PDB file of C-alpha atoms in Angstrom:
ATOM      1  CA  UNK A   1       0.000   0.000   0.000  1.00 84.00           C
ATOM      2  CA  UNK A   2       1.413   3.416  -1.111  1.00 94.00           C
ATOM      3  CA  UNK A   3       2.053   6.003   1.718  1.00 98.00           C
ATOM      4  CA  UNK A   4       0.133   9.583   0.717  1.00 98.00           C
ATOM      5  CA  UNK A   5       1.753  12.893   1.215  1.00 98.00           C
ATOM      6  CA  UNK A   6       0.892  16.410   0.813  1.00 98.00           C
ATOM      7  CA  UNK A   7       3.422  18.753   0.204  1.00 98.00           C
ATOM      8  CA  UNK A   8       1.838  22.515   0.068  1.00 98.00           C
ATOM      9  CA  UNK A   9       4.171  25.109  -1.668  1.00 97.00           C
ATOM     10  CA  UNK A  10       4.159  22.988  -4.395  1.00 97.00           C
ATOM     11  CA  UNK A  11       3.692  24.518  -7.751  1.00 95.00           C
ATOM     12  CA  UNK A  12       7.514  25.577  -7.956  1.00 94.00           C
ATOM     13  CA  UNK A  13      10.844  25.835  -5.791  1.00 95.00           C
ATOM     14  CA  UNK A  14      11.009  23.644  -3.274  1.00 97.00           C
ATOM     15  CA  UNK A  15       8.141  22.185  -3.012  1.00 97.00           C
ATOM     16  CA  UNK A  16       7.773  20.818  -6.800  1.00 97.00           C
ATOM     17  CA  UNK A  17      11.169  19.370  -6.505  1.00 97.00           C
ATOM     18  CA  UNK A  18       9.964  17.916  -2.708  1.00 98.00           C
ATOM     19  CA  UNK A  19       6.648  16.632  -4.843  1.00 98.00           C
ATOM     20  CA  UNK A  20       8.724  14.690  -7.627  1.00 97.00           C
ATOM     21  CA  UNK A  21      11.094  12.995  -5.109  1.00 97.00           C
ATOM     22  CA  UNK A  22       8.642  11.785  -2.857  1.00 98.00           C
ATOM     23  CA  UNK A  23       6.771  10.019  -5.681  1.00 97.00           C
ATOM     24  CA  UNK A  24      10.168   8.766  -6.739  1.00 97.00           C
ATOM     25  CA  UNK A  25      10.185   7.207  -3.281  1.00 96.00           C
ATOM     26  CA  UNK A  26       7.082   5.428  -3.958  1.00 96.00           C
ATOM     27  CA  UNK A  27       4.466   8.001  -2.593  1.00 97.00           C
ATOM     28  CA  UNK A  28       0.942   9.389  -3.654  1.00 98.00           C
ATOM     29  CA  UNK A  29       1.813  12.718  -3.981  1.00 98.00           C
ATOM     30  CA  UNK A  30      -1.085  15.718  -3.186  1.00 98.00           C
ATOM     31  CA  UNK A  31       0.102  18.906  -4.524  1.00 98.00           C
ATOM     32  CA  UNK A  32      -1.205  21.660  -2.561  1.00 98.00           C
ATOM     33  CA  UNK A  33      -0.403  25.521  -4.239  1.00 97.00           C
ATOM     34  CA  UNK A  34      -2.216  28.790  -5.513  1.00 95.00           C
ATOM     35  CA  UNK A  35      -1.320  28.112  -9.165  1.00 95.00           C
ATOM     36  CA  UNK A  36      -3.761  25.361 -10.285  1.00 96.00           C
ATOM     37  CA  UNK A  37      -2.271  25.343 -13.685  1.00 96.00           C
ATOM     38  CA  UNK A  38       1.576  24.934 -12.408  1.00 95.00           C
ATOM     39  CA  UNK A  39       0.383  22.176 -10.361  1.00 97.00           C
ATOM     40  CA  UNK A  40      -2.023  20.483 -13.484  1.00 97.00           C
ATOM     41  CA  UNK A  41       1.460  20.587 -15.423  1.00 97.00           C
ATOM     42  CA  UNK A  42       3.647  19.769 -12.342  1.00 97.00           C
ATOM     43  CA  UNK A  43       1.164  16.099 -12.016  1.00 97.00           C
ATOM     44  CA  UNK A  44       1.071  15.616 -16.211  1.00 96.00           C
ATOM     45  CA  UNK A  45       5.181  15.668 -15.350  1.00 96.00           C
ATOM     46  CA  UNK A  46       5.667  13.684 -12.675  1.00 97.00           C
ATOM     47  CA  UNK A  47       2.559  11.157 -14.179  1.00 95.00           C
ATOM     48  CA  UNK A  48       4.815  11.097 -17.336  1.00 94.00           C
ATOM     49  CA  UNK A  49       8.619  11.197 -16.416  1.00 94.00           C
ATOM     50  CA  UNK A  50       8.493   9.538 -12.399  1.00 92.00           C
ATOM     51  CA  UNK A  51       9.484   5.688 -13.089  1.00 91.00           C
ATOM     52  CA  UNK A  52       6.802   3.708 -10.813  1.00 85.00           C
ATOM     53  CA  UNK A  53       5.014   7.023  -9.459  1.00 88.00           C
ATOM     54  CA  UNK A  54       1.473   6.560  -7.593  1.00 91.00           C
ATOM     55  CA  UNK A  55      -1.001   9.149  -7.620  1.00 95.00           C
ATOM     56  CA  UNK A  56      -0.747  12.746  -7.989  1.00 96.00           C
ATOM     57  CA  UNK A  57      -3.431  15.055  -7.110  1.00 97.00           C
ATOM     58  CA  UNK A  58      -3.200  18.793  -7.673  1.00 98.00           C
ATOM     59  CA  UNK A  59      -5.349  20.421  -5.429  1.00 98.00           C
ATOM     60  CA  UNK A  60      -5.905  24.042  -5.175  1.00 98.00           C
ATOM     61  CA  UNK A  61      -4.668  25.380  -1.771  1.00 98.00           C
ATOM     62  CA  UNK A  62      -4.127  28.570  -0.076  1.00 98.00           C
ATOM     63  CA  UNK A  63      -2.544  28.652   3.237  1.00 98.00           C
ATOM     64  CA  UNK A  64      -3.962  31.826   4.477  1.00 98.00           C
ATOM     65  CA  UNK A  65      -7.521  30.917   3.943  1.00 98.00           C
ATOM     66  CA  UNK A  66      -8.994  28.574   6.746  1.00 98.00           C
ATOM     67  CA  UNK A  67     -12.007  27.232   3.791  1.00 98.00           C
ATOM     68  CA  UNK A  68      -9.353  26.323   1.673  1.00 98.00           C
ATOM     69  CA  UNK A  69      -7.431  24.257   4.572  1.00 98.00           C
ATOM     70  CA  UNK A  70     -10.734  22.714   5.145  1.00 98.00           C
ATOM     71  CA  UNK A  71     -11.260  21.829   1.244  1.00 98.00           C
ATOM     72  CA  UNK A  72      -7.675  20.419   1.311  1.00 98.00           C
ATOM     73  CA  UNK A  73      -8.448  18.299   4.650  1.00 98.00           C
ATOM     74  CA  UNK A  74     -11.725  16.873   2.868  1.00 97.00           C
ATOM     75  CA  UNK A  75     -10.040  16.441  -0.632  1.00 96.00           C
ATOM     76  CA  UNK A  76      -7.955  13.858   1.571  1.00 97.00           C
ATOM     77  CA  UNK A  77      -8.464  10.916   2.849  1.00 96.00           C
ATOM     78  CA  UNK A  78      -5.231   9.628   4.680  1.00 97.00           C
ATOM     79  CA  UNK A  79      -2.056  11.312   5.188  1.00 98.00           C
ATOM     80  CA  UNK A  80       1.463  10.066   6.386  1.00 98.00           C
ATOM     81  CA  UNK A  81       3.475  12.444   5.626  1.00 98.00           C
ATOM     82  CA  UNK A  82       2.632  16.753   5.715  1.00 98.00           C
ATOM     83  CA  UNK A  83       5.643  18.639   3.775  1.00 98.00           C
ATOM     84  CA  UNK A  84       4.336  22.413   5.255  1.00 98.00           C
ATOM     85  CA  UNK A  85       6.732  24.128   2.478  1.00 97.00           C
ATOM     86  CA  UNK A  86       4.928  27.016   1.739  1.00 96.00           C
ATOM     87  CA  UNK A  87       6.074  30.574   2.941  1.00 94.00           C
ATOM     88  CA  UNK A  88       8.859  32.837   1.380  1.00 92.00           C
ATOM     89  CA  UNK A  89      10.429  36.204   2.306  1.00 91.00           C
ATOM     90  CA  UNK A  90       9.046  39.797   1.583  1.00 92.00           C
ATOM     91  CA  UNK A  91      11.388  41.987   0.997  1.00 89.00           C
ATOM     92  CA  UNK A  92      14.866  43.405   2.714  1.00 90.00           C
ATOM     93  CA  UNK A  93      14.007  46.262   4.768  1.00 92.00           C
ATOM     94  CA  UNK A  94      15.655  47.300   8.168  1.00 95.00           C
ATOM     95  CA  UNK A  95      12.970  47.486  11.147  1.00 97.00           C
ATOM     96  CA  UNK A  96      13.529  51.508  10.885  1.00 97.00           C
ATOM     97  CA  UNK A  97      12.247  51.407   7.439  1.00 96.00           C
ATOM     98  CA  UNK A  98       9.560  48.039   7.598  1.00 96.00           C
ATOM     99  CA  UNK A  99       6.739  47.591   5.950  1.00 95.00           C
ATOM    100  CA  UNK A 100       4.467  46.065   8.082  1.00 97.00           C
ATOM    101  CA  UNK A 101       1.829  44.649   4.934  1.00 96.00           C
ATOM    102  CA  UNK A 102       5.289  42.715   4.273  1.00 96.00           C
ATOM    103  CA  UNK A 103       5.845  41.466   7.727  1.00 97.00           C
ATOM    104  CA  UNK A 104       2.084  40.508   7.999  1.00 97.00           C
ATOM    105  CA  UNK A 105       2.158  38.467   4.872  1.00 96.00           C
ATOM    106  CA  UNK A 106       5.331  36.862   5.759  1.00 96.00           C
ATOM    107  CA  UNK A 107       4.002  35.909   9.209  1.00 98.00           C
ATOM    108  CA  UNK A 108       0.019  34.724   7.871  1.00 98.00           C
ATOM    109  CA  UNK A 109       1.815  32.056   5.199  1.00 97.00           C
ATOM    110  CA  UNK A 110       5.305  31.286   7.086  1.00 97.00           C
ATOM    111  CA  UNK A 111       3.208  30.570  10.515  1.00 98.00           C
ATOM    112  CA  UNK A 112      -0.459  30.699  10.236  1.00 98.00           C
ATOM    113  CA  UNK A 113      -0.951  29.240   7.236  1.00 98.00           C
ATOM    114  CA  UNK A 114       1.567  25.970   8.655  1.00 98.00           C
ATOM    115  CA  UNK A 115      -0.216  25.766  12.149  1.00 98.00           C
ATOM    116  CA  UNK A 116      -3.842  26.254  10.049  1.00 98.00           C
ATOM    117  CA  UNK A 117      -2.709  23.148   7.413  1.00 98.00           C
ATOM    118  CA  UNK A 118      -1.277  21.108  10.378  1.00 98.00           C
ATOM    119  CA  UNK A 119      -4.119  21.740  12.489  1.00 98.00           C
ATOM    120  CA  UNK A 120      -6.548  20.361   9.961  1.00 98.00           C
ATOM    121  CA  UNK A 121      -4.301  17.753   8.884  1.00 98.00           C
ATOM    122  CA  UNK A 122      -3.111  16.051  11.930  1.00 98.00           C
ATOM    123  CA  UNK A 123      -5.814  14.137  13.259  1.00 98.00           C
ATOM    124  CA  UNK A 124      -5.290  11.858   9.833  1.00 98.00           C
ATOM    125  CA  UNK A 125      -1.421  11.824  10.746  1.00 98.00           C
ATOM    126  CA  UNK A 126      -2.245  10.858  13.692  1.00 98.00           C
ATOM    127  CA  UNK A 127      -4.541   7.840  12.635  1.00 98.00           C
ATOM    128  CA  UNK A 128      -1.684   6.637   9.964  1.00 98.00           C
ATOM    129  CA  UNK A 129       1.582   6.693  12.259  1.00 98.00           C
ATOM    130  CA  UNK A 130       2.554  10.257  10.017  1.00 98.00           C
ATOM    131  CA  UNK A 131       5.228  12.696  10.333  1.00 98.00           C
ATOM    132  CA  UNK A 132       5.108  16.560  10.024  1.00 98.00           C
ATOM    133  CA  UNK A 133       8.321  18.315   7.803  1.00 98.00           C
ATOM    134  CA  UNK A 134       8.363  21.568   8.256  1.00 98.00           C
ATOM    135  CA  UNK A 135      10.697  23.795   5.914  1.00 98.00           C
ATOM    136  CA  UNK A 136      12.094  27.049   7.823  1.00 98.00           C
ATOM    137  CA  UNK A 137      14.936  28.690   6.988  1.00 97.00           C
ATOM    138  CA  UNK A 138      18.500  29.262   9.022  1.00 96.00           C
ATOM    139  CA  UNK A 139      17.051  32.699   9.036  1.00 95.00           C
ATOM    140  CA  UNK A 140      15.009  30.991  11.693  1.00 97.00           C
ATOM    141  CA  UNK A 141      18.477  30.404  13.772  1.00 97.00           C
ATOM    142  CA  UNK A 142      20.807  33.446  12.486  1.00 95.00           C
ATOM    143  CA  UNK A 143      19.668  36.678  12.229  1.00 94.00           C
ATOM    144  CA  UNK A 144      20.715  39.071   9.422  1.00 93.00           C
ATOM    145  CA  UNK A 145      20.818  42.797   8.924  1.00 93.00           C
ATOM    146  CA  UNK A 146      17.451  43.658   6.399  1.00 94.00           C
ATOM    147  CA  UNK A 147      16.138  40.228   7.728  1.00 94.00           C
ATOM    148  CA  UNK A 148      14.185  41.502  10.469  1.00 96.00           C
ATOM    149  CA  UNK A 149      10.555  40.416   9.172  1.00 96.00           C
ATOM    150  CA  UNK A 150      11.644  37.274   7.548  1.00 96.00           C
ATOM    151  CA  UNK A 151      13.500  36.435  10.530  1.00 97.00           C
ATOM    152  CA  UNK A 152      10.862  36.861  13.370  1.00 98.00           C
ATOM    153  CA  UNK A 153       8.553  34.276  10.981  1.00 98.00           C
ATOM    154  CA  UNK A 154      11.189  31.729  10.344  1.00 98.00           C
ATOM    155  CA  UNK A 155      11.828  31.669  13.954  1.00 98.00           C
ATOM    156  CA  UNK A 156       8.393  31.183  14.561  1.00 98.00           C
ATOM    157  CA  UNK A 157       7.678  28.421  12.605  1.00 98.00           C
ATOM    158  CA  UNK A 158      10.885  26.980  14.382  1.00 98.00           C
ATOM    159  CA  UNK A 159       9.347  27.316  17.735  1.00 98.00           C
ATOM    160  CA  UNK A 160       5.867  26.013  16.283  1.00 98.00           C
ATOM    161  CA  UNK A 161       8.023  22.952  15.216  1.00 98.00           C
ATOM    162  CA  UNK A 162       9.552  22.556  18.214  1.00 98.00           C
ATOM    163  CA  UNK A 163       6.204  23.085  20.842  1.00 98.00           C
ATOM    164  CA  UNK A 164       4.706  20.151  18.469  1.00 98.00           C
ATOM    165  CA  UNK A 165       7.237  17.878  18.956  1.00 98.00           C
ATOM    166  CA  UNK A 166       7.064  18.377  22.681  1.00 98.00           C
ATOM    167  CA  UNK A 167       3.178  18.365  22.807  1.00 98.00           C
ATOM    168  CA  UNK A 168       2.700  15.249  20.207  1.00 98.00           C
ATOM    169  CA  UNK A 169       5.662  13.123  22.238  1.00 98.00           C
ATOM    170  CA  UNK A 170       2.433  10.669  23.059  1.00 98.00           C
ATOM    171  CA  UNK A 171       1.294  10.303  19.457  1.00 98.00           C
ATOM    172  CA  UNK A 172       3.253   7.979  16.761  1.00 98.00           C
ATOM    173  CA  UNK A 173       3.786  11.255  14.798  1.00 98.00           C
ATOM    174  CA  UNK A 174       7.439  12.906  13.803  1.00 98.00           C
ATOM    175  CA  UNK A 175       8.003  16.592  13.383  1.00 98.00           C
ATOM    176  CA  UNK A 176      11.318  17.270  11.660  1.00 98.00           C
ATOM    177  CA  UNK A 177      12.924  20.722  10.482  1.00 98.00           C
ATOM    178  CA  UNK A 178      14.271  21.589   7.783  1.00 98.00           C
ATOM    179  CA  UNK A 179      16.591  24.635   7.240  1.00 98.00           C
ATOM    180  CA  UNK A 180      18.082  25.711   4.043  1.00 97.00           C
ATOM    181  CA  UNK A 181      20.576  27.700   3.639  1.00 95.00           C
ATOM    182  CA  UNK A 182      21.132  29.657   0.507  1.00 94.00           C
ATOM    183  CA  UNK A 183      18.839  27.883  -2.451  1.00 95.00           C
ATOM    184  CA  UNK A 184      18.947  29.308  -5.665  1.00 90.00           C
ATOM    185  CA  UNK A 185      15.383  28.626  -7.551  1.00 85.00           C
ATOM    186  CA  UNK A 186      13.409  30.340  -9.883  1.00 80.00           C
ATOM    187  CA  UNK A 187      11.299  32.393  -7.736  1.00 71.00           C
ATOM    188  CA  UNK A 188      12.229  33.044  -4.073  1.00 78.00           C
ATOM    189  CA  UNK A 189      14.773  35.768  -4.714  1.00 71.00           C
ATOM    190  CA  UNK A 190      12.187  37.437  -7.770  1.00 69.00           C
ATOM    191  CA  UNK A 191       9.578  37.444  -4.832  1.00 72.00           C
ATOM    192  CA  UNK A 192      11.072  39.170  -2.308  1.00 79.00           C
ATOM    193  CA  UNK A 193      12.665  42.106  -4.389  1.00 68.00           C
ATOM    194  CA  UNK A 194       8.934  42.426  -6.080  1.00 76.00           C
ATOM    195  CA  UNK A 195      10.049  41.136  -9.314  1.00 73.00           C
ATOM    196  CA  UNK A 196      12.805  43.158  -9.765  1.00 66.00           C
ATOM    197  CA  UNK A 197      15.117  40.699 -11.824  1.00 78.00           C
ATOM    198  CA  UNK A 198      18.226  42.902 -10.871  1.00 80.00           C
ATOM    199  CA  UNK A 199      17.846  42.837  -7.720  1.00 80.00           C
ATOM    200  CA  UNK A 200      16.969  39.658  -7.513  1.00 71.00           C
ATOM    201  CA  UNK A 201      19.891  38.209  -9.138  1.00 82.00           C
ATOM    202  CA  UNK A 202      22.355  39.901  -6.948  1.00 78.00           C
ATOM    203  CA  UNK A 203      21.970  37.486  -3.553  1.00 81.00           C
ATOM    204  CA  UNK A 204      23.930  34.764  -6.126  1.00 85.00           C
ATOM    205  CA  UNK A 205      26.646  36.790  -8.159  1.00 89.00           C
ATOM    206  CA  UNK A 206      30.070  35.112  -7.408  1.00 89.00           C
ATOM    207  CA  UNK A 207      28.212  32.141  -5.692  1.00 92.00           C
ATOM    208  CA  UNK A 208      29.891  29.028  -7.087  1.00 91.00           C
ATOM    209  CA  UNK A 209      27.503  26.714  -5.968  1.00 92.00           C
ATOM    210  CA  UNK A 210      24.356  27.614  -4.370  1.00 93.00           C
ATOM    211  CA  UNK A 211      22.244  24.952  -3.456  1.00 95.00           C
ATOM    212  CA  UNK A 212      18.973  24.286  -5.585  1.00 96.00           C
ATOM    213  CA  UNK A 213      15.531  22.988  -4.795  1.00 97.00           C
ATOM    214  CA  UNK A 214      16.740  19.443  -5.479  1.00 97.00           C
ATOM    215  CA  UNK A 215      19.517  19.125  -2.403  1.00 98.00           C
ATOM    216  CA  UNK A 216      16.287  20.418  -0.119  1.00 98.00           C
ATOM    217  CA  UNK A 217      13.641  18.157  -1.704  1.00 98.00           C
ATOM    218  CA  UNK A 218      16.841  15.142  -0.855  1.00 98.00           C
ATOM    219  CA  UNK A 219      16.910  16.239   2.946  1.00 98.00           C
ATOM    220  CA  UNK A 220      13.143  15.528   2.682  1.00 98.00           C
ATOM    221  CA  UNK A 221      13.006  12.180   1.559  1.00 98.00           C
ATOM    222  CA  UNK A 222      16.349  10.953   3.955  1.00 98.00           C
ATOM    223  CA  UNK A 223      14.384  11.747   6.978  1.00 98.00           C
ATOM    224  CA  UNK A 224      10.905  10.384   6.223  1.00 98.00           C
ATOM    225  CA  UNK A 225      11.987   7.373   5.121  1.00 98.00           C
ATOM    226  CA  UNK A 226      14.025   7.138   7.897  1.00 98.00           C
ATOM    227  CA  UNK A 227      12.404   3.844  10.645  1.00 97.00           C
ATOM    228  CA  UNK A 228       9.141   4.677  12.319  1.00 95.00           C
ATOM    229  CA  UNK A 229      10.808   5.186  15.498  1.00 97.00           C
ATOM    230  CA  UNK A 230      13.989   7.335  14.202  1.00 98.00           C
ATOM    231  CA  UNK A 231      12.788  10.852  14.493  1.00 98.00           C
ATOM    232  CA  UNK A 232      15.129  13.483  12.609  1.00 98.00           C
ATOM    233  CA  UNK A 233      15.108  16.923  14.375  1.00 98.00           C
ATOM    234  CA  UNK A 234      16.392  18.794  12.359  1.00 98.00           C
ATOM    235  CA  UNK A 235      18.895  19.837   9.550  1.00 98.00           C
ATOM    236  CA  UNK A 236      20.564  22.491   8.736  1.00 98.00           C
ATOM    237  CA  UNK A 237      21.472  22.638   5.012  1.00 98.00           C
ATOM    238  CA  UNK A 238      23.493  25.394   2.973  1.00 97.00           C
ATOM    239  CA  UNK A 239      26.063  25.425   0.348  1.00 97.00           C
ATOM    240  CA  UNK A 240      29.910  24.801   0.943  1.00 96.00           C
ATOM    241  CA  UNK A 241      30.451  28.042   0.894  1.00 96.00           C
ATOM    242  CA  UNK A 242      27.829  29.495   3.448  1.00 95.00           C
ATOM    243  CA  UNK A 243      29.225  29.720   6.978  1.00 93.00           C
ATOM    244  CA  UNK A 244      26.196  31.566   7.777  1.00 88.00           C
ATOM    245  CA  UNK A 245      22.827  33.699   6.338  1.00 82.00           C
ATOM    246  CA  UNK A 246      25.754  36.491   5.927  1.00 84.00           C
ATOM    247  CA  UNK A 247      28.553  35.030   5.265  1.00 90.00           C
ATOM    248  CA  UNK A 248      29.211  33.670   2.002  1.00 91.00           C
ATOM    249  CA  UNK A 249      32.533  33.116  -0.112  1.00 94.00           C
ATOM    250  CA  UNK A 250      32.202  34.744  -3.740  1.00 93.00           C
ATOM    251  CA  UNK A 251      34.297  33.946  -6.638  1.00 91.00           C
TER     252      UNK A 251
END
């Protein structure tokens, strides 16, 4: 029988490259996202190009909206495994200067949105033995000048992560965190500086090898296929030549 897992966040980045390696490890895949048509060609790909892939269900999802997280809970029947991957950074102002519209987005989909989608989802984790990956940031561990915003919701979804593990001990469920470091994908960057491409290209210039959406979506599938009773914190993830958020070796 073929585990299920929903990984929200998934119509790009991350979470599309979390989607295809799951169902490369043998799992229904539910792909939860804004963009129904990313995620109708996202399932036509992985139904087409994933040797031995299960199901794939797109299913239009958005974090911030509680009837949405209710369709998504009803569209579902079981659930072992909750990838809660959706979230991102609004822009790179000091706290002097912040816009608070950007810190109130950041904090309704980095935090909200994952305690709304695990709150509706858990009682079917729960029933199925499941385990909860949440995907922070180190900006949830290492603060960085301009950061501020993205920062304070990072580090909430790291205590969130953290309080569940604590408060679930009694349930067969695992909660594991995962923190990238720099990722270079095709949006995260463009989103933040408002679709300024120039901007948004600078965070990588003289980066040799950043990681990309596929080294994240391989943390993923190491710790929940990990043995029932191994429970993976957390890991940290960044590039060779990241020692931290703001400190980065450039060629």
């Amino acid at each position: 029988m073929r585990k299920t897992a929903i990984v929200t966040g998934a119509s790009s980045g991350i979470g599309a490259a979390t989607a295809k390696r799951l169902a490369a490890e043998g799992f229904n895949v539910v792909l939860a996202a804004r963009r129904r048509d990313r995620l109708d060609a996202l399932s036509k790909e992985i139904t087409e190009s994933v040797p031995g892939a299960g199901r794939v269900a797109p299913v239009t999802l958005d974090v911030t909206s509680q009837e949405s997280v209710d369709a998504l809970a009803a569209a579902v029947d079981t659930c072992h495994v909750l990838v809660n991957n959706a979230g991102g950074a609004v822009g790179l102002d000091s706290v002097a200067t912040a816009d608070l519209a950007d810190w109130q987005t950041m904090y309704d989909t980095n935090v909200l949105g994952l305690v709304r989608v695990t709150k509706a989802i858990l009682p079917k984790l729960i029933e199925s033995g499941g385990h909860v990956v949440n995907v922070t940031s180190l900006a949830a561990h290492v603060p960085y000048e301009g950061g501020g915003g993205y920062n304070a919701a990072k580090h909430a979804a790291y205590a969130v992560n953290d309080v569940m593990r604590l408060e679930l001990v009694a349930e067969p469920v695992r909660i594991t965190e995962i923190a990238p470091g720099m990722v270079k994908t095709e949006e995260f960057s463009l989103v933040r500086f408002r679709g300024d491409e120039e901007r948004a290209a600078k965070p990588y210039e003289g980066v040799p090898e950043p990681l990309v959406a596929e080294d994240v979506a391989d943390c993923v599938a190491w710790a929940v296929t990990r043995p029932p009773h191994v429970n993976i914190d957390r890991i940290d993830v960044q590039p060779r030549v990241q020692a931290a958020p703001y400190k980065l070796h450039r060629e």
